[in-house]
Amino acid sequence: MSPAFDAATATALTVELTRDNASRVPGSPGAARAAQWFRDKLALYGLAVEEDRWREHVAGVGTVELRNLATVVEGTLEDTIVI
């Protein structure tokens, strides 16, 4: 049985993400590690992650591949949690 994913879990994961993946400069190895961390953590809850990738010029960095990762957790409330 997978653990429950709720607001407290989302908050704890946000703290862990920022603590353990502080350097997430777009296109960097740190950003790639953070993306994999996100996938791995949500997999523990049986949640699928959708990814949108594109290339963009980022000031001070250059042209890099960016990505947005998203998952939807169906629930009974209309609240939205974004990490």
Short mmCIF file of N, CA, C and O in Angstrom, two decimals:
data_model
loop_
_atom_site.label_atom_id
_atom_site.label_comp_id
_atom_site.label_asym_id
_atom_site.label_seq_id
_atom_site.Cartn_x
_atom_site.Cartn_y
_atom_site.Cartn_z
N MET A 1 0.85 -1.18 0.00
CA MET A 1 0.00 0.00 0.00
C MET A 1 0.90 1.24 0.00
O MET A 1 1.82 1.36 0.79
N SER A 2 0.61 2.17 -0.88
CA SER A 2 1.42 3.38 -0.95
C SER A 2 0.98 4.36 0.15
O SER A 2 -0.17 4.37 0.55
N PRO A 3 1.91 5.17 0.63
CA PRO A 3 1.56 6.16 1.66
C PRO A 3 0.60 7.21 1.11
O PRO A 3 0.47 7.39 -0.09
N ALA A 4 -0.07 7.92 2.01
CA ALA A 4 -1.03 8.95 1.61
C ALA A 4 -0.30 10.20 1.15
O ALA A 4 0.70 10.60 1.73
N PHE A 5 -0.81 10.81 0.11
CA PHE A 5 -0.27 12.08 -0.37
C PHE A 5 -1.29 13.15 -0.02
O PHE A 5 -2.39 13.18 -0.55
N ASP A 6 -0.92 14.04 0.90
CA ASP A 6 -1.83 15.08 1.34
C ASP A 6 -1.04 16.39 1.48
O ASP A 6 0.12 16.47 1.08
N ALA A 7 -1.68 17.41 2.03
CA ALA A 7 -1.04 18.72 2.15
C ALA A 7 0.23 18.65 3.00
O ALA A 7 1.25 19.27 2.66
N ALA A 8 0.19 17.90 4.10
CA ALA A 8 1.37 17.80 4.96
C ALA A 8 2.52 17.11 4.21
O ALA A 8 3.68 17.52 4.33
N THR A 9 2.20 16.09 3.44
CA THR A 9 3.22 15.40 2.64
C THR A 9 3.79 16.33 1.59
O THR A 9 5.01 16.39 1.38
N ALA A 10 2.93 17.08 0.92
CA ALA A 10 3.39 18.03 -0.10
C ALA A 10 4.33 19.07 0.51
O ALA A 10 5.36 19.40 -0.07
N THR A 11 4.00 19.54 1.70
CA THR A 11 4.86 20.51 2.38
C THR A 11 6.20 19.90 2.73
O THR A 11 7.26 20.50 2.49
N ALA A 12 6.19 18.70 3.28
CA ALA A 12 7.43 18.03 3.66
C ALA A 12 8.31 17.77 2.44
O ALA A 12 9.53 17.95 2.49
N LEU A 13 7.70 17.37 1.33
CA LEU A 13 8.46 17.12 0.11
C LEU A 13 9.05 18.42 -0.45
O LEU A 13 10.16 18.42 -0.98
N THR A 14 8.32 19.51 -0.34
CA THR A 14 8.83 20.79 -0.80
C THR A 14 10.06 21.20 -0.01
O THR A 14 11.07 21.64 -0.57
N VAL A 15 10.00 21.01 1.31
CA VAL A 15 11.15 21.33 2.16
C VAL A 15 12.33 20.44 1.78
O VAL A 15 13.46 20.91 1.64
N GLU A 16 12.08 19.15 1.59
CA GLU A 16 13.15 18.23 1.21
C GLU A 16 13.75 18.60 -0.15
O GLU A 16 14.98 18.59 -0.32
N LEU A 17 12.91 18.92 -1.11
CA LEU A 17 13.39 19.30 -2.44
C LEU A 17 14.31 20.51 -2.36
O LEU A 17 15.41 20.50 -2.92
N THR A 18 13.90 21.53 -1.66
CA THR A 18 14.72 22.75 -1.60
C THR A 18 15.98 22.56 -0.77
O THR A 18 17.01 23.14 -1.06
N ARG A 19 15.91 21.70 0.23
CA ARG A 19 17.08 21.44 1.07
C ARG A 19 18.11 20.57 0.32
O ARG A 19 19.30 20.88 0.32
N ASP A 20 17.65 19.51 -0.32
CA ASP A 20 18.56 18.54 -0.93
C ASP A 20 18.92 18.87 -2.38
O ASP A 20 19.83 18.26 -2.93
N ASN A 21 18.21 19.79 -2.99
CA ASN A 21 18.44 20.17 -4.39
C ASN A 21 18.44 21.69 -4.51
O ASN A 21 17.71 22.26 -5.32
N ALA A 22 19.28 22.33 -3.72
CA ALA A 22 19.28 23.79 -3.66
C ALA A 22 19.67 24.43 -4.98
O ALA A 22 19.12 25.45 -5.37
N SER A 23 20.61 23.83 -5.70
CA SER A 23 21.06 24.40 -6.97
C SER A 23 20.28 23.77 -8.12
O SER A 23 20.52 22.63 -8.49
N ARG A 24 19.33 24.54 -8.64
CA ARG A 24 18.49 24.05 -9.74
C ARG A 24 18.52 25.04 -10.90
O ARG A 24 17.50 25.31 -11.53
N VAL A 25 19.70 25.55 -11.22
CA VAL A 25 19.85 26.49 -12.33
C VAL A 25 19.34 25.79 -13.60
O VAL A 25 19.71 24.65 -13.86
N PRO A 26 18.50 26.46 -14.39
CA PRO A 26 17.95 25.84 -15.60
C PRO A 26 19.05 25.24 -16.49
O PRO A 26 20.07 25.87 -16.75
N GLY A 27 18.86 23.99 -16.89
CA GLY A 27 19.79 23.32 -17.79
C GLY A 27 20.98 22.70 -17.10
O GLY A 27 21.81 22.06 -17.74
N SER A 28 21.09 22.85 -15.78
CA SER A 28 22.25 22.34 -15.05
C SER A 28 22.04 20.90 -14.58
O SER A 28 20.91 20.41 -14.54
N PRO A 29 23.13 20.24 -14.21
CA PRO A 29 22.99 18.90 -13.62
C PRO A 29 22.12 18.92 -12.36
O PRO A 29 21.39 17.98 -12.10
N GLY A 30 22.18 20.01 -11.59
CA GLY A 30 21.34 20.12 -10.39
C GLY A 30 19.87 20.14 -10.73
O GLY A 30 19.06 19.54 -10.03
N ALA A 31 19.52 20.80 -11.82
CA ALA A 31 18.12 20.81 -12.25
C ALA A 31 17.68 19.43 -12.69
O ALA A 31 16.56 18.99 -12.39
N ALA A 32 18.56 18.71 -13.39
CA ALA A 32 18.24 17.34 -13.82
C ALA A 32 18.07 16.43 -12.61
O ALA A 32 17.15 15.60 -12.58
N ARG A 33 18.93 16.58 -11.59
CA ARG A 33 18.80 15.77 -10.38
C ARG A 33 17.49 16.08 -9.66
O ARG A 33 16.82 15.18 -9.16
N ALA A 34 17.13 17.35 -9.60
CA ALA A 34 15.88 17.72 -8.93
C ALA A 34 14.68 17.13 -9.68
O ALA A 34 13.73 16.66 -9.05
N ALA A 35 14.72 17.14 -10.99
CA ALA A 35 13.63 16.56 -11.78
C ALA A 35 13.52 15.06 -11.51
O ALA A 35 12.41 14.53 -11.35
N GLN A 36 14.66 14.38 -11.45
CA GLN A 36 14.62 12.94 -11.17
C GLN A 36 14.15 12.68 -9.75
O GLN A 36 13.40 11.74 -9.49
N TRP A 37 14.58 13.53 -8.82
CA TRP A 37 14.11 13.42 -7.44
C TRP A 37 12.59 13.50 -7.39
O TRP A 37 11.93 12.71 -6.72
N PHE A 38 12.03 14.48 -8.11
CA PHE A 38 10.57 14.67 -8.16
C PHE A 38 9.88 13.41 -8.67
O PHE A 38 8.93 12.92 -8.07
N ARG A 39 10.39 12.86 -9.78
CA ARG A 39 9.81 11.63 -10.34
C ARG A 39 9.88 10.48 -9.34
O ARG A 39 8.90 9.76 -9.14
N ASP A 40 11.05 10.31 -8.73
CA ASP A 40 11.24 9.20 -7.79
C ASP A 40 10.33 9.32 -6.58
O ASP A 40 9.73 8.33 -6.14
N LYS A 41 10.23 10.51 -6.02
CA LYS A 41 9.38 10.70 -4.84
C LYS A 41 7.90 10.45 -5.15
O LYS A 41 7.21 9.80 -4.39
N LEU A 42 7.43 10.98 -6.28
CA LEU A 42 6.01 10.80 -6.59
C LEU A 42 5.69 9.36 -6.97
O LEU A 42 4.57 8.89 -6.77
N ALA A 43 6.68 8.64 -7.49
CA ALA A 43 6.48 7.22 -7.80
C ALA A 43 6.16 6.43 -6.53
O ALA A 43 5.40 5.45 -6.58
N LEU A 44 6.71 6.85 -5.39
CA LEU A 44 6.41 6.18 -4.12
C LEU A 44 4.92 6.23 -3.78
O LEU A 44 4.43 5.40 -3.03
N TYR A 45 4.24 7.23 -4.33
CA TYR A 45 2.81 7.40 -4.09
C TYR A 45 1.97 6.87 -5.25
O TYR A 45 0.76 7.09 -5.30
N GLY A 46 2.62 6.22 -6.20
CA GLY A 46 1.91 5.69 -7.36
C GLY A 46 1.43 6.78 -8.30
O GLY A 46 0.47 6.58 -9.04
N LEU A 47 2.09 7.94 -8.29
CA LEU A 47 1.66 9.07 -9.10
C LEU A 47 2.51 9.19 -10.36
O LEU A 47 3.74 9.17 -10.29
N ALA A 48 1.85 9.33 -11.49
CA ALA A 48 2.54 9.52 -12.76
C ALA A 48 2.93 10.99 -12.92
O ALA A 48 2.22 11.88 -12.45
N VAL A 49 4.05 11.21 -13.57
CA VAL A 49 4.54 12.57 -13.81
C VAL A 49 4.52 12.84 -15.30
O VAL A 49 5.02 12.03 -16.08
N GLU A 50 3.92 13.94 -15.69
CA GLU A 50 3.95 14.37 -17.09
C GLU A 50 5.03 15.42 -17.24
O GLU A 50 5.27 16.21 -16.33
N GLU A 51 5.69 15.42 -18.40
CA GLU A 51 6.80 16.33 -18.62
C GLU A 51 6.60 17.10 -19.92
O GLU A 51 6.20 16.55 -20.93
N ASP A 52 6.88 18.38 -19.84
CA ASP A 52 6.85 19.26 -21.00
C ASP A 52 8.25 19.86 -21.13
O ASP A 52 8.73 20.49 -20.20
N ARG A 53 8.94 19.63 -22.27
CA ARG A 53 10.30 20.14 -22.49
C ARG A 53 10.31 21.12 -23.65
O ARG A 53 9.59 20.95 -24.62
N TRP A 54 11.17 22.12 -23.53
CA TRP A 54 11.39 23.06 -24.61
C TRP A 54 12.74 23.75 -24.39
O TRP A 54 13.31 23.68 -23.32
N ARG A 55 13.23 24.40 -25.42
CA ARG A 55 14.49 25.15 -25.32
C ARG A 55 14.17 26.63 -25.23
O ARG A 55 13.25 27.12 -25.90
N GLU A 56 14.94 27.34 -24.40
CA GLU A 56 14.67 28.76 -24.16
C GLU A 56 15.98 29.44 -23.80
O GLU A 56 16.88 28.83 -23.21
N HIS A 57 16.08 30.72 -24.15
CA HIS A 57 17.24 31.50 -23.72
C HIS A 57 16.97 32.01 -22.31
O HIS A 57 15.94 32.64 -22.05
N VAL A 58 17.90 31.73 -21.39
CA VAL A 58 17.79 32.17 -20.01
C VAL A 58 18.92 33.16 -19.75
O VAL A 58 20.10 32.84 -19.96
N ALA A 59 18.58 34.35 -19.33
CA ALA A 59 19.57 35.39 -19.08
C ALA A 59 20.66 34.89 -18.14
O ALA A 59 20.36 34.29 -17.10
N GLY A 60 21.90 35.10 -18.51
CA GLY A 60 23.03 34.70 -17.69
C GLY A 60 23.40 33.24 -17.79
O GLY A 60 24.38 32.80 -17.22
N VAL A 61 22.58 32.47 -18.52
CA VAL A 61 22.83 31.03 -18.65
C VAL A 61 23.04 30.64 -20.11
O VAL A 61 23.89 29.84 -20.44
N GLY A 62 22.24 31.24 -20.99
CA GLY A 62 22.28 30.89 -22.41
C GLY A 62 21.04 30.11 -22.79
O GLY A 62 20.05 30.08 -22.06
N THR A 63 21.09 29.45 -23.94
CA THR A 63 19.96 28.64 -24.39
C THR A 63 20.08 27.25 -23.79
O THR A 63 21.09 26.57 -23.95
N VAL A 64 19.05 26.86 -23.08
CA VAL A 64 19.05 25.58 -22.38
C VAL A 64 17.71 24.88 -22.56
O VAL A 64 16.71 25.51 -22.93
N GLU A 65 17.72 23.58 -22.29
CA GLU A 65 16.46 22.84 -22.29
C GLU A 65 15.79 23.03 -20.93
O GLU A 65 16.42 22.85 -19.89
N LEU A 66 14.55 23.45 -20.96
CA LEU A 66 13.76 23.62 -19.74
C LEU A 66 12.71 22.52 -19.70
O LEU A 66 12.36 21.93 -20.72
N ARG A 67 12.19 22.27 -18.51
CA ARG A 67 11.13 21.28 -18.38
C ARG A 67 10.20 21.64 -17.23
O ARG A 67 10.65 22.17 -16.22
N ASN A 68 8.95 21.38 -17.45
CA ASN A 68 7.95 21.46 -16.38
C ASN A 68 7.51 20.04 -16.11
O ASN A 68 7.22 19.28 -17.04
N LEU A 69 7.44 19.68 -14.84
CA LEU A 69 6.94 18.38 -14.43
C LEU A 69 5.65 18.61 -13.68
O LEU A 69 5.56 19.53 -12.86
N ALA A 70 4.68 17.77 -13.94
CA ALA A 70 3.38 17.94 -13.28
C ALA A 70 2.75 16.58 -13.01
O ALA A 70 2.97 15.61 -13.73
N THR A 71 1.97 16.55 -11.97
CA THR A 71 1.17 15.36 -11.67
C THR A 71 -0.17 15.84 -11.11
O THR A 71 -0.27 16.94 -10.56
N VAL A 72 -1.16 15.02 -11.28
CA VAL A 72 -2.49 15.34 -10.76
C VAL A 72 -2.86 14.27 -9.75
O VAL A 72 -2.75 13.07 -10.02
N VAL A 73 -3.27 14.72 -8.59
CA VAL A 73 -3.73 13.82 -7.54
C VAL A 73 -5.23 14.06 -7.41
O VAL A 73 -5.65 15.13 -6.99
N GLU A 74 -5.99 13.08 -7.82
CA GLU A 74 -7.45 13.22 -7.71
C GLU A 74 -7.85 13.15 -6.24
O GLU A 74 -7.31 12.36 -5.48
N GLY A 75 -8.77 13.99 -5.87
CA GLY A 75 -9.23 14.02 -4.50
C GLY A 75 -10.67 14.48 -4.42
O GLY A 75 -11.34 14.64 -5.44
N THR A 76 -11.12 14.70 -3.22
CA THR A 76 -12.50 15.10 -3.02
C THR A 76 -12.65 16.60 -2.83
O THR A 76 -13.76 17.11 -2.86
N LEU A 77 -11.52 17.29 -2.63
CA LEU A 77 -11.57 18.74 -2.44
C LEU A 77 -11.17 19.44 -3.73
O LEU A 77 -10.53 18.87 -4.59
N GLU A 78 -11.53 20.70 -3.82
CA GLU A 78 -11.17 21.48 -5.00
C GLU A 78 -9.87 22.25 -4.78
O GLU A 78 -9.52 23.09 -5.60
N ASP A 79 -9.15 21.98 -3.71
CA ASP A 79 -7.90 22.64 -3.42
C ASP A 79 -6.82 22.23 -4.43
O ASP A 79 -6.85 21.13 -4.96
N THR A 80 -5.87 23.13 -4.66
CA THR A 80 -4.76 22.85 -5.56
C THR A 80 -3.46 23.06 -4.80
O THR A 80 -3.29 24.04 -4.10
N ILE A 81 -2.55 22.08 -4.94
CA ILE A 81 -1.23 22.17 -4.35
C ILE A 81 -0.25 22.19 -5.50
O ILE A 81 -0.27 21.33 -6.36
N VAL A 82 0.63 23.17 -5.52
CA VAL A 82 1.65 23.27 -6.57
C VAL A 82 3.01 23.29 -5.92
O VAL A 82 3.25 24.07 -5.00
N ILE A 83 3.90 22.43 -6.40
CA ILE A 83 5.28 22.38 -5.90
C ILE A 83 6.18 22.80 -7.02
O ILE A 83 6.11 22.27 -8.10
#
